[in-house]
PDB file of C-alpha atoms in Angstrom:
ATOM      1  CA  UNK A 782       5.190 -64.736 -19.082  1.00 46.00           C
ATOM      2  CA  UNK A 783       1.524 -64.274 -19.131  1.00 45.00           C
ATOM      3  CA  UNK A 784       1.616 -61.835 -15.931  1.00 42.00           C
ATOM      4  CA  UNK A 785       4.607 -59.559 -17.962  1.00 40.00           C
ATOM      5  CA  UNK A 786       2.180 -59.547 -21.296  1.00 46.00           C
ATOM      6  CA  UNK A 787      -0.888 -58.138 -19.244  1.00 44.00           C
ATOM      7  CA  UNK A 788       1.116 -55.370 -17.585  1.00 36.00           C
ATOM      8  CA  UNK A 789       2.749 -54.603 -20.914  1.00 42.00           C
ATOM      9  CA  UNK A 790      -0.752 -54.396 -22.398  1.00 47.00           C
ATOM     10  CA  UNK A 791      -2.336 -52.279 -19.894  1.00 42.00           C
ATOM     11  CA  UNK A 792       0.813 -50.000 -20.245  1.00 42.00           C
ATOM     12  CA  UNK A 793       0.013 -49.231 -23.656  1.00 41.00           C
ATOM     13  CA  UNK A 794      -3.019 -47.527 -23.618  1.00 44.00           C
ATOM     14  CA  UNK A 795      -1.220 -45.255 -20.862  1.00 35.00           C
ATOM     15  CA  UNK A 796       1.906 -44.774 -23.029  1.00 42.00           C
ATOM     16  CA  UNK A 797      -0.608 -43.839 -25.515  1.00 44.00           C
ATOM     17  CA  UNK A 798      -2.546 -40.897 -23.709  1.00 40.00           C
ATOM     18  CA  UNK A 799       1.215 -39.718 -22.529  1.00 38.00           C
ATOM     19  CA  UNK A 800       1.867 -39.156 -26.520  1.00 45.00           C
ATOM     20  CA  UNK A 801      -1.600 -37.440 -27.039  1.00 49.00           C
ATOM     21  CA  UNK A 802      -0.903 -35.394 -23.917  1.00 41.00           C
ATOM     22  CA  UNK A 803       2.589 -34.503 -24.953  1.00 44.00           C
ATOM     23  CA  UNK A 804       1.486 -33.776 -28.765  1.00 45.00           C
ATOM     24  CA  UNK A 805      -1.629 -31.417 -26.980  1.00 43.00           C
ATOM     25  CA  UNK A 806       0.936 -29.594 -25.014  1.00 38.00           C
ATOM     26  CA  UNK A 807       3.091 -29.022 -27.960  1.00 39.00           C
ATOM     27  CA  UNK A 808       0.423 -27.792 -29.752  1.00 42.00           C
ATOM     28  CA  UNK A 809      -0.829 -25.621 -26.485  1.00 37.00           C
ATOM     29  CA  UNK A 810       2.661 -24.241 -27.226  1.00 42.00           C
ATOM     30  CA  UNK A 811       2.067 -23.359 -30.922  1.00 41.00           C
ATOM     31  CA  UNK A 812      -0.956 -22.073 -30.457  1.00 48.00           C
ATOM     32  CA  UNK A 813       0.383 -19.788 -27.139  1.00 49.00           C
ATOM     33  CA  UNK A 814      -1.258 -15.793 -27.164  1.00 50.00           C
ATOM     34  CA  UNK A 815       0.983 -12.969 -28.416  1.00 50.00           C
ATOM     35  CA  UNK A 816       2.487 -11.242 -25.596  1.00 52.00           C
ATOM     36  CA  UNK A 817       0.651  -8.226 -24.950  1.00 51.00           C
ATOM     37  CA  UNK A 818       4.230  -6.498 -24.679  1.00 50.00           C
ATOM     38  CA  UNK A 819       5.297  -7.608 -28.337  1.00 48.00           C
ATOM     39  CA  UNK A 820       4.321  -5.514 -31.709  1.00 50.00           C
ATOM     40  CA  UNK A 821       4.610  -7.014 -34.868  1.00 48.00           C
ATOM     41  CA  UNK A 822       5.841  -9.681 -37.188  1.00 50.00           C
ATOM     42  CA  UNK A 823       6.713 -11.559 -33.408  1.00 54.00           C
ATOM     43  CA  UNK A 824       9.205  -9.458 -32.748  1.00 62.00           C
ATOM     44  CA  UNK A 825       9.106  -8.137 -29.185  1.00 68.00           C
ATOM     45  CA  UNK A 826       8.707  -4.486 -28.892  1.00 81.00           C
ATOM     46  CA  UNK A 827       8.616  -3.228 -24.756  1.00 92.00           C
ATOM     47  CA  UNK A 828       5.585  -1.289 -23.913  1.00 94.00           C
ATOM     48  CA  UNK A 829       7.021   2.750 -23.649  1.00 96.00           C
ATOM     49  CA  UNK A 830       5.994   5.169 -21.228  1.00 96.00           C
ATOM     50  CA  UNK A 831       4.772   7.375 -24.038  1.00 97.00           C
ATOM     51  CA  UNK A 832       2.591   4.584 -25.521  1.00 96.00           C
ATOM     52  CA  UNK A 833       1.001   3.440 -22.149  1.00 96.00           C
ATOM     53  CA  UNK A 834       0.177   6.901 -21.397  1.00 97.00           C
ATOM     54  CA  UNK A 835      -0.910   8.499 -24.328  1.00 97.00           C
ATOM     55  CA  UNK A 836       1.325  11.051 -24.404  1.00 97.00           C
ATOM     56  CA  UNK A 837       1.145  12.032 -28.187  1.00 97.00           C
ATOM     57  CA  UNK A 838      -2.551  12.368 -27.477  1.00 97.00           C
ATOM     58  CA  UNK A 839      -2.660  13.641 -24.070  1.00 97.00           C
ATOM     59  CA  UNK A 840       0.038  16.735 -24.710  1.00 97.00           C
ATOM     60  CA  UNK A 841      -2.463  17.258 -27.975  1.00 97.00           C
ATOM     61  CA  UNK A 842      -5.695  18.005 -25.614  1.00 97.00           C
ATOM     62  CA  UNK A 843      -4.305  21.995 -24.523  1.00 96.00           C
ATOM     63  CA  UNK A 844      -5.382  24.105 -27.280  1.00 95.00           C
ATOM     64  CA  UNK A 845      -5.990  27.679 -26.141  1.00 95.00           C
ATOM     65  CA  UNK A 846      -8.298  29.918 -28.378  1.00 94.00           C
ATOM     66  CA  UNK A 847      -6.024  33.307 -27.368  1.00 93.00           C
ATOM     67  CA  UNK A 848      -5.723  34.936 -30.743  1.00 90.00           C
ATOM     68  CA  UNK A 849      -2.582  34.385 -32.480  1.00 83.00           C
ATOM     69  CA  UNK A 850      -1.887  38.157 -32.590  1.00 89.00           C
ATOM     70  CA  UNK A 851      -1.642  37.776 -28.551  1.00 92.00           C
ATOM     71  CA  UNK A 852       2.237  37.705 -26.836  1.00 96.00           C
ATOM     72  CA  UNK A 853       3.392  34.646 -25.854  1.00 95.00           C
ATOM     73  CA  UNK A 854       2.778  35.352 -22.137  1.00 97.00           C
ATOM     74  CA  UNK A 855      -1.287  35.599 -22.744  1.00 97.00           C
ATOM     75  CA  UNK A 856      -1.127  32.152 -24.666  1.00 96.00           C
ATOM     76  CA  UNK A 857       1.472  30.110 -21.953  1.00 97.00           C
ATOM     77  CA  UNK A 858      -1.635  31.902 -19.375  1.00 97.00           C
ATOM     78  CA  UNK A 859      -4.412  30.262 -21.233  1.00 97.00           C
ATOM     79  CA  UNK A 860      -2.119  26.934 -21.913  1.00 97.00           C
ATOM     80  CA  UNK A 861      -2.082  27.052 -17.904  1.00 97.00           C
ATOM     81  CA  UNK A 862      -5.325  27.413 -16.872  1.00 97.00           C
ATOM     82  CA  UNK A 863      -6.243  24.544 -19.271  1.00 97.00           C
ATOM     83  CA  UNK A 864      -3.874  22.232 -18.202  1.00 97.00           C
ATOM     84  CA  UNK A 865      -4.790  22.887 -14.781  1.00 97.00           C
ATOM     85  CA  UNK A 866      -8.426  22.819 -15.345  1.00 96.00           C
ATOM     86  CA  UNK A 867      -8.085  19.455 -17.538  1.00 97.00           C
ATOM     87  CA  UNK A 868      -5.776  18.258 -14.195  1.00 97.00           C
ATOM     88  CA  UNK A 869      -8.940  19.364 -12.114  1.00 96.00           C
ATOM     89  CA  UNK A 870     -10.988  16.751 -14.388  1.00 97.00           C
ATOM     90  CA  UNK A 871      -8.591  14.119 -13.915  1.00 97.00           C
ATOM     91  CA  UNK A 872      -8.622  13.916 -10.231  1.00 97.00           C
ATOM     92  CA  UNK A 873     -12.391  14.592 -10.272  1.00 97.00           C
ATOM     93  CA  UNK A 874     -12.748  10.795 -11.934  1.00 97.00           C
ATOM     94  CA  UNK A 875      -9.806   9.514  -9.470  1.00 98.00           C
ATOM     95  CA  UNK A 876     -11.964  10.960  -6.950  1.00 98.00           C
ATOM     96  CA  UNK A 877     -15.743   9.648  -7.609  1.00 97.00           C
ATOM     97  CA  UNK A 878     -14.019   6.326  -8.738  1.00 98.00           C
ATOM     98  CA  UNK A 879     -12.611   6.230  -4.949  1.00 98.00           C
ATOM     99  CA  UNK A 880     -15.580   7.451  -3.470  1.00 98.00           C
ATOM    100  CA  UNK A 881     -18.005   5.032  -5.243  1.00 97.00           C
ATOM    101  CA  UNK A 882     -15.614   2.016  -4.353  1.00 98.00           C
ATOM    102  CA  UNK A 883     -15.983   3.205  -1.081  1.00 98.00           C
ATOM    103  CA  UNK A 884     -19.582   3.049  -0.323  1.00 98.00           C
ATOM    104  CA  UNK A 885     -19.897  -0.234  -2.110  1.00 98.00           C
ATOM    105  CA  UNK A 886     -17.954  -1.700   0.432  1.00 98.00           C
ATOM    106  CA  UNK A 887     -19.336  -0.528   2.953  1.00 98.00           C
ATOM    107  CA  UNK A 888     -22.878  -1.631   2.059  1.00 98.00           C
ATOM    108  CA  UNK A 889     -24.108  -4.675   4.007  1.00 98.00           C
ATOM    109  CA  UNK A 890     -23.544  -8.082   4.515  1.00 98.00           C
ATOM    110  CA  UNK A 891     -19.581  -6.212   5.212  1.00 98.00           C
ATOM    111  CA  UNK A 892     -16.917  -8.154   7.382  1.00 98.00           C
ATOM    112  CA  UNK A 893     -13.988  -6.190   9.045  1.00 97.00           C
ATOM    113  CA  UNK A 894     -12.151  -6.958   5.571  1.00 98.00           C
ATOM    114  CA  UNK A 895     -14.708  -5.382   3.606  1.00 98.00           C
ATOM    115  CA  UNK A 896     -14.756  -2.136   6.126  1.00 98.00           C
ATOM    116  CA  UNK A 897     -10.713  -1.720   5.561  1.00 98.00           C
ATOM    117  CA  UNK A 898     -10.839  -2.011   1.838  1.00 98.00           C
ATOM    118  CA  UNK A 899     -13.512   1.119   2.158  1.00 98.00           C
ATOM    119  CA  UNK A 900     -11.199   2.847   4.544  1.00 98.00           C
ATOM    120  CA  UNK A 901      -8.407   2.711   2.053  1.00 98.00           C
ATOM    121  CA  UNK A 902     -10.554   3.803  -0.613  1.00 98.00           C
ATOM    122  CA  UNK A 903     -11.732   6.993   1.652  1.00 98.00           C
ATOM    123  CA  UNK A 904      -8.343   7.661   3.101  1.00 98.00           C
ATOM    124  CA  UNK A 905      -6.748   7.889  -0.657  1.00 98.00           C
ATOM    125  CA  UNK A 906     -10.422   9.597  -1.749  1.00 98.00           C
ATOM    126  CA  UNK A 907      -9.248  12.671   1.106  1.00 97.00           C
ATOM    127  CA  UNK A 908      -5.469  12.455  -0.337  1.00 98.00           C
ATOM    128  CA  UNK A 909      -6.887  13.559  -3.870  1.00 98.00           C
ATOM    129  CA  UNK A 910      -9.132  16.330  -2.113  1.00 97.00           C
ATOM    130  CA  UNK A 911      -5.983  17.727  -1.116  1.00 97.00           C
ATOM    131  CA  UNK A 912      -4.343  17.229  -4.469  1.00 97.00           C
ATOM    132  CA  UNK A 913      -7.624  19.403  -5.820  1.00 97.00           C
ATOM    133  CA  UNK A 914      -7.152  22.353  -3.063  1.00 96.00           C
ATOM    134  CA  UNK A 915      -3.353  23.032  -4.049  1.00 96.00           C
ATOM    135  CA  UNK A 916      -4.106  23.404  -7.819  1.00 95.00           C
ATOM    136  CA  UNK A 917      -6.273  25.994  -6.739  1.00 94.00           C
ATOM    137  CA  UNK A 918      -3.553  27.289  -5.085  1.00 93.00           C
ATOM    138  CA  UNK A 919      -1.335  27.046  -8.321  1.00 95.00           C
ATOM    139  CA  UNK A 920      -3.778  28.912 -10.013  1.00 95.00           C
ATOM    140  CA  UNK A 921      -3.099  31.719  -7.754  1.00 94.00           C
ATOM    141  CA  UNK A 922       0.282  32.003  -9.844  1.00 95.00           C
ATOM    142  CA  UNK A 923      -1.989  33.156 -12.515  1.00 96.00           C
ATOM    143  CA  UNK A 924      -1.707  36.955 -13.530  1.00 96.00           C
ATOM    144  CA  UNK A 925      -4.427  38.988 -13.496  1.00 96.00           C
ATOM    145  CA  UNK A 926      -3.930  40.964 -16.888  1.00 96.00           C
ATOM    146  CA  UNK A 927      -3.401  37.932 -18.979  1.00 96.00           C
ATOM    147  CA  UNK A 928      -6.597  35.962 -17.287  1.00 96.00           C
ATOM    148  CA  UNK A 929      -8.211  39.457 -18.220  1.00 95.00           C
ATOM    149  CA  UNK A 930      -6.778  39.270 -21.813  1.00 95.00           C
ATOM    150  CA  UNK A 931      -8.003  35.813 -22.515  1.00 95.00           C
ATOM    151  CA  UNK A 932     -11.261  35.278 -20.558  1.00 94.00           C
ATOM    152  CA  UNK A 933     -13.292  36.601 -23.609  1.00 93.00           C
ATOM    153  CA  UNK A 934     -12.244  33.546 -25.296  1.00 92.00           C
ATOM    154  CA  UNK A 935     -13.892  31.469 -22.485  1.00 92.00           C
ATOM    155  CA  UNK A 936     -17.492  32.272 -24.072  1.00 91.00           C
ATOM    156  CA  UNK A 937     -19.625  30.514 -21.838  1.00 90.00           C
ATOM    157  CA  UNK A 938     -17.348  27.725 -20.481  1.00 91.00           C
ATOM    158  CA  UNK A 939     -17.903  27.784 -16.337  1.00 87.00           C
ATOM    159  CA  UNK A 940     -16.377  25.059 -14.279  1.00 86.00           C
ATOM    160  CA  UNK A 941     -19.996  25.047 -12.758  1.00 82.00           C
ATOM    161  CA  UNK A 942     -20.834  22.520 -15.843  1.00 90.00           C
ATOM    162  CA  UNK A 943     -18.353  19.994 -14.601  1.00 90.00           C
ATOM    163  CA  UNK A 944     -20.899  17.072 -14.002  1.00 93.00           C
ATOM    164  CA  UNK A 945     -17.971  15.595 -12.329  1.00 92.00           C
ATOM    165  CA  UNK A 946     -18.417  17.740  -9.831  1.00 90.00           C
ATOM    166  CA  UNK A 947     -22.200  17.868  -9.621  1.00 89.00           C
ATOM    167  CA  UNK A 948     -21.866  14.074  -9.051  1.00 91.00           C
ATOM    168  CA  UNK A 949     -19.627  14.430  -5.825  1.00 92.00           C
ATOM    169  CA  UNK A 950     -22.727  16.604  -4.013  1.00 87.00           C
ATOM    170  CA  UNK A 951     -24.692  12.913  -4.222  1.00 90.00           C
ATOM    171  CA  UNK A 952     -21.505  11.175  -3.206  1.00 95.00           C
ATOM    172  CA  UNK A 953     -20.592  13.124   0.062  1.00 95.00           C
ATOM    173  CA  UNK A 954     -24.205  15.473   0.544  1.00 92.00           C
ATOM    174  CA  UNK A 955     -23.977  18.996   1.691  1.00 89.00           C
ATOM    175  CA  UNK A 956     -25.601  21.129   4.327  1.00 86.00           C
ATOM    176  CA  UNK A 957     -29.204  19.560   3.583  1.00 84.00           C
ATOM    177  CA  UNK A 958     -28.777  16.273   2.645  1.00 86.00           C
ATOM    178  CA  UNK A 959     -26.323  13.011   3.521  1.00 91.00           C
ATOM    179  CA  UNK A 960     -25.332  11.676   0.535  1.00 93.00           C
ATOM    180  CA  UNK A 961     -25.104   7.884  -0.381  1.00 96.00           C
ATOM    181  CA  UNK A 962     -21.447   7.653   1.031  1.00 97.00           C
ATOM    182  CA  UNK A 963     -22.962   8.769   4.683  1.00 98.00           C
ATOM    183  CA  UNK A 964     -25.798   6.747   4.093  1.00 97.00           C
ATOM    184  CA  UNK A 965     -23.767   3.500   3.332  1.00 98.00           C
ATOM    185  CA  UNK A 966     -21.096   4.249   6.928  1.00 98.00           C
ATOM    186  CA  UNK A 967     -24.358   4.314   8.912  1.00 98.00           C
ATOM    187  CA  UNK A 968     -25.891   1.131   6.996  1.00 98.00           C
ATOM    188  CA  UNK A 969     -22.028  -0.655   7.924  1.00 98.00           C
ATOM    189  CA  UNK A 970     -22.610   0.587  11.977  1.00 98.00           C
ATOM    190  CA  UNK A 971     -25.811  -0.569  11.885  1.00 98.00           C
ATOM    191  CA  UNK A 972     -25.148  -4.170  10.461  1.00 98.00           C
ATOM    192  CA  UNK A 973     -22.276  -4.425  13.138  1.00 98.00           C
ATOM    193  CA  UNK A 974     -24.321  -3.893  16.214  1.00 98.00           C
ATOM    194  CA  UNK A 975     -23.723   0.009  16.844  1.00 98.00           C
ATOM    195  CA  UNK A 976     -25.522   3.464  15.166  1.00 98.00           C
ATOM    196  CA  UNK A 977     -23.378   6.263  14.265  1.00 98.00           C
ATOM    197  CA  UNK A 978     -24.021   7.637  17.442  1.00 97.00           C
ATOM    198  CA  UNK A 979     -22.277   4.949  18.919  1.00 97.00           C
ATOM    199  CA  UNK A 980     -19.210   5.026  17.389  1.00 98.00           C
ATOM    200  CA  UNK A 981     -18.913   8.637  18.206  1.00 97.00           C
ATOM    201  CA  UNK A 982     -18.974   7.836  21.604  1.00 96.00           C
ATOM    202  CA  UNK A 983     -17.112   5.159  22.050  1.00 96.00           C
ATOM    203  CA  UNK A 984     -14.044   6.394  20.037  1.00 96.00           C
ATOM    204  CA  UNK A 985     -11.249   3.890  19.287  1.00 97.00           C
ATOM    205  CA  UNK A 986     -13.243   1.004  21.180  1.00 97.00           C
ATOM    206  CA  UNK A 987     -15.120   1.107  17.851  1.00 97.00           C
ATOM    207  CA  UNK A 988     -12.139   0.039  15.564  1.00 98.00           C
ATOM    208  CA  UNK A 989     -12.398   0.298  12.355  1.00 98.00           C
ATOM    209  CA  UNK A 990     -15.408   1.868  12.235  1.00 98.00           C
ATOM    210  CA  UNK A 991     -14.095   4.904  14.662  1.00 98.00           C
ATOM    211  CA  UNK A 992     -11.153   5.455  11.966  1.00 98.00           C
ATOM    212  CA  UNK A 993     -13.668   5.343   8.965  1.00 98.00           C
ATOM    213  CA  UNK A 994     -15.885   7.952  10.490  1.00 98.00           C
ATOM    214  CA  UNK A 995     -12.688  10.255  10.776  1.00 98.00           C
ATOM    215  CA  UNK A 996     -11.568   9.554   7.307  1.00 98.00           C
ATOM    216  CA  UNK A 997     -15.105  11.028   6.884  1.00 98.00           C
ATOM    217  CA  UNK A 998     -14.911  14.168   8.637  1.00 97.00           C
ATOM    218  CA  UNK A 999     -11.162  14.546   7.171  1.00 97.00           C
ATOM    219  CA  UNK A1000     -12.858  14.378   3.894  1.00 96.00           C
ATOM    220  CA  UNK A1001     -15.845  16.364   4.721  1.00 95.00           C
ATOM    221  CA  UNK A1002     -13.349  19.076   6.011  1.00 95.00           C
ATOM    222  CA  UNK A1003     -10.847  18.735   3.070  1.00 96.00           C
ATOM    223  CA  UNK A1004     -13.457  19.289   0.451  1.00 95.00           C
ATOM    224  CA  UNK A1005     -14.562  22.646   2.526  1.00 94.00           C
ATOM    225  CA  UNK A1006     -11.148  23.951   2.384  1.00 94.00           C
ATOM    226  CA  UNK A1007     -11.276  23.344  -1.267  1.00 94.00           C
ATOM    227  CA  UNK A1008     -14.033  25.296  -2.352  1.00 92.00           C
ATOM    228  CA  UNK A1009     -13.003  28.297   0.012  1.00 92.00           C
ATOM    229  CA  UNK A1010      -9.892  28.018  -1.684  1.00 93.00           C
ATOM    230  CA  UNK A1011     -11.498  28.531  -5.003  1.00 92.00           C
ATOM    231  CA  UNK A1012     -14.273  31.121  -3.365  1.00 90.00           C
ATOM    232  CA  UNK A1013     -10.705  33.527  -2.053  1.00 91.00           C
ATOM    233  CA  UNK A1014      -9.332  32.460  -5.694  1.00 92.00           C
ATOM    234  CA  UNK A1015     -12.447  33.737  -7.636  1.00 90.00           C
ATOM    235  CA  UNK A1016     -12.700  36.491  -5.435  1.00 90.00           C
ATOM    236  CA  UNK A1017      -8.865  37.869  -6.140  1.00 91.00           C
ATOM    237  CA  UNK A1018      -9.251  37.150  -9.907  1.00 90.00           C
ATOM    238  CA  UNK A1019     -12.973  38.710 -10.747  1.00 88.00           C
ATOM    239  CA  UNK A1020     -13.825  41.004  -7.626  1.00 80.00           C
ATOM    240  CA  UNK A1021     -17.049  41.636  -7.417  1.00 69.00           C
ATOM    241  CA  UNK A1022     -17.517  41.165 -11.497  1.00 65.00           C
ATOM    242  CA  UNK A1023     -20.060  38.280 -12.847  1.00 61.00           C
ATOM    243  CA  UNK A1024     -18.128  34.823 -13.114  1.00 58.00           C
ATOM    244  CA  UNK A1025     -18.031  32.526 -16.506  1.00 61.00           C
ATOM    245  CA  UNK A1026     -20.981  31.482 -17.860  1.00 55.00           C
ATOM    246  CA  UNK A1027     -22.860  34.431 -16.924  1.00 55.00           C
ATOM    247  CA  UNK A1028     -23.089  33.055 -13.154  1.00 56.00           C
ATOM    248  CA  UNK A1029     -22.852  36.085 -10.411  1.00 57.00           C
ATOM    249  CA  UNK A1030     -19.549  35.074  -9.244  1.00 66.00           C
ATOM    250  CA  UNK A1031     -19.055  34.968  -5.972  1.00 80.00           C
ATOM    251  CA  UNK A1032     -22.127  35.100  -4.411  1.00 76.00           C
ATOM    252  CA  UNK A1033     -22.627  32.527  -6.884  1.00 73.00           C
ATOM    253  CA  UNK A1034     -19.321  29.729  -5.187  1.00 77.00           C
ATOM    254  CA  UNK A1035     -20.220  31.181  -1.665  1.00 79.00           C
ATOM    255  CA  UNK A1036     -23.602  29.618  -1.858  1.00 75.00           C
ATOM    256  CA  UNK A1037     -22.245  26.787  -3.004  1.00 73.00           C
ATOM    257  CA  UNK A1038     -19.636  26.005  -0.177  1.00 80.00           C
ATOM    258  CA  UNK A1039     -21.184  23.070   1.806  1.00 83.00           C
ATOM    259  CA  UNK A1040     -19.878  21.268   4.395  1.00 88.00           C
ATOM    260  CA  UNK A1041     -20.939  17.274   3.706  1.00 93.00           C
ATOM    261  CA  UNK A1042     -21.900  15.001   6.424  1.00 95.00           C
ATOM    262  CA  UNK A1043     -24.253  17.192   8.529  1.00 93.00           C
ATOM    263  CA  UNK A1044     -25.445  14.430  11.009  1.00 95.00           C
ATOM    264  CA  UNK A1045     -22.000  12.980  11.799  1.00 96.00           C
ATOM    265  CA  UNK A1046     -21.018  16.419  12.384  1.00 94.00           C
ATOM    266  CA  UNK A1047     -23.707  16.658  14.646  1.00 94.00           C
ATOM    267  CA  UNK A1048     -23.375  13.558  16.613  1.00 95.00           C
ATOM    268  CA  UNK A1049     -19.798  14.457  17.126  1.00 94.00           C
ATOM    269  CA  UNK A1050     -20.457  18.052  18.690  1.00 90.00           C
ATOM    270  CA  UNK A1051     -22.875  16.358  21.284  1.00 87.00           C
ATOM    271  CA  UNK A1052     -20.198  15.003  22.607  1.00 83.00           C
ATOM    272  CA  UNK A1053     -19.303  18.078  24.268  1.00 83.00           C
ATOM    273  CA  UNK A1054     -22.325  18.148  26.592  1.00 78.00           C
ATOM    274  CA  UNK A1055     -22.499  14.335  27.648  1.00 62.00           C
TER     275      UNK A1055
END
């Protein structure tokens, strides 16, 4: 009788923190965060398309400055470049966001998974390049007597501004300099036993860090094709005219088309006379 009265009184201090538990997890319950997905007075309310995106404010950002006295034609012109040019600016930040996480993986200590996760990062980073070139292409769809009608408007507006763009010559370099995305590949060879030379030569004995020095040169070649694209573009649309924002046009883009990664280009044509 004695035994069953001192397991029945060590039970109860253990039934007892099972009732504080249980009331603690009911009021855990009570207390539970509004789903993010519900909108007011508790009633759930899906997330739309239209609110996760914006769309009232998004489809709000095209306002062309064509005169209202203009035809419809010269305003849906204007509407286009915009939209295209706002696209452009969209991408651009898809782009540098890709590029940046990119290089940060690929600065040392990196293991193998560190190298992949900057090869996906490049290999989508090229992808977007190519999105970029065919809008340029788009804009060839453009007709030259309503860009003529409302350039004027433009003032001094020049896609040269775009410090999106400015920031992708310290990103991938140009004919002068490497950029930090070169500068981080060769930092990655170096910490795993090879220079940039290396990998060249060896090829697909290198692994990953053969396919991330082609993702490289894709990119490198991707973002040329680009800018010719807009250098034959400006060249259709202004001649040999001035360009926006009193820049000389295309003299002005043509000086301007680089080529990034100099030394990996380099290293690669050397391999021709080994």
């Amino acid at each position: 009788m004695n035994e069953r009265r001192k397991i029945a009184d060590r039970a109860v201090p253990f039934r007892a923190i099972l009732r504080n538990t249980n009331r603690r997890r009911r009021r855990i319950v009570r207390r539970r965060p509004v789903d993010p997905l519900s909108r007011g007075g508790g009633a759930l309310s899906p997330l739309t398309y239209a609110e996760y995106l914006r769309m009232e404010t998004l489809l709000s950002l095209q306002d062309p400055r064509t005169p209202p006295t203009s035809s419809r034609a010269v305003v849906l012109a204007e509407q286009f470049f915009i939209i295209t040019h706002q696209s452009c600016e969209l991408w651009l930040k898809q782009l540098g966001s890709d590029l940046d996480a990119a290089a940060e993986a690929l600065v040392p200590p990196c293991d193998p998974h560190d190298l992949e996760l900057g090869l996906e990062f490049l290999l989508r980073a090229g992808e977007v390049v190519r999105v970029l070139q065919q809008q340029i292409l788009v804009l060839e769809k453009l007709p030259l007597r309503y860009f003529a009608a409302f350039r004027p408007s433009l003032g001094t507006a020049s896609g040269a501004q775009s410090t999106q763009f400015r920031r992708l010559t310290t990103l991938l370099g140009n004919n002068d300099h490497q950029g930090t995305l070169y500068d981080a590949f060769a930092a990655a060879a170096e910490y795993h036993g090879q220079s940039v030379h290396d990998v060249c030569r060896l090829g697909v004995e290198s692994g990953v860090l053969h396919r991330l020095a082609e993702a490289l040169v894709d990119m490198g070649n991707g973002y040329w094709h680009w800018k010719m694209a807009h250098l034959a573009l400006v060249s259709k649309m202004v001649g040999e005219g001035g360009g926006t924002g009193g820049s000389s046009g295309v003299d002005f883009l043509a000086r301007r088309v680089t080529r990034p990664f100099p030394e990996l280009r380099r290293l690669r044509g050397r391999m021709h006379h080994s």
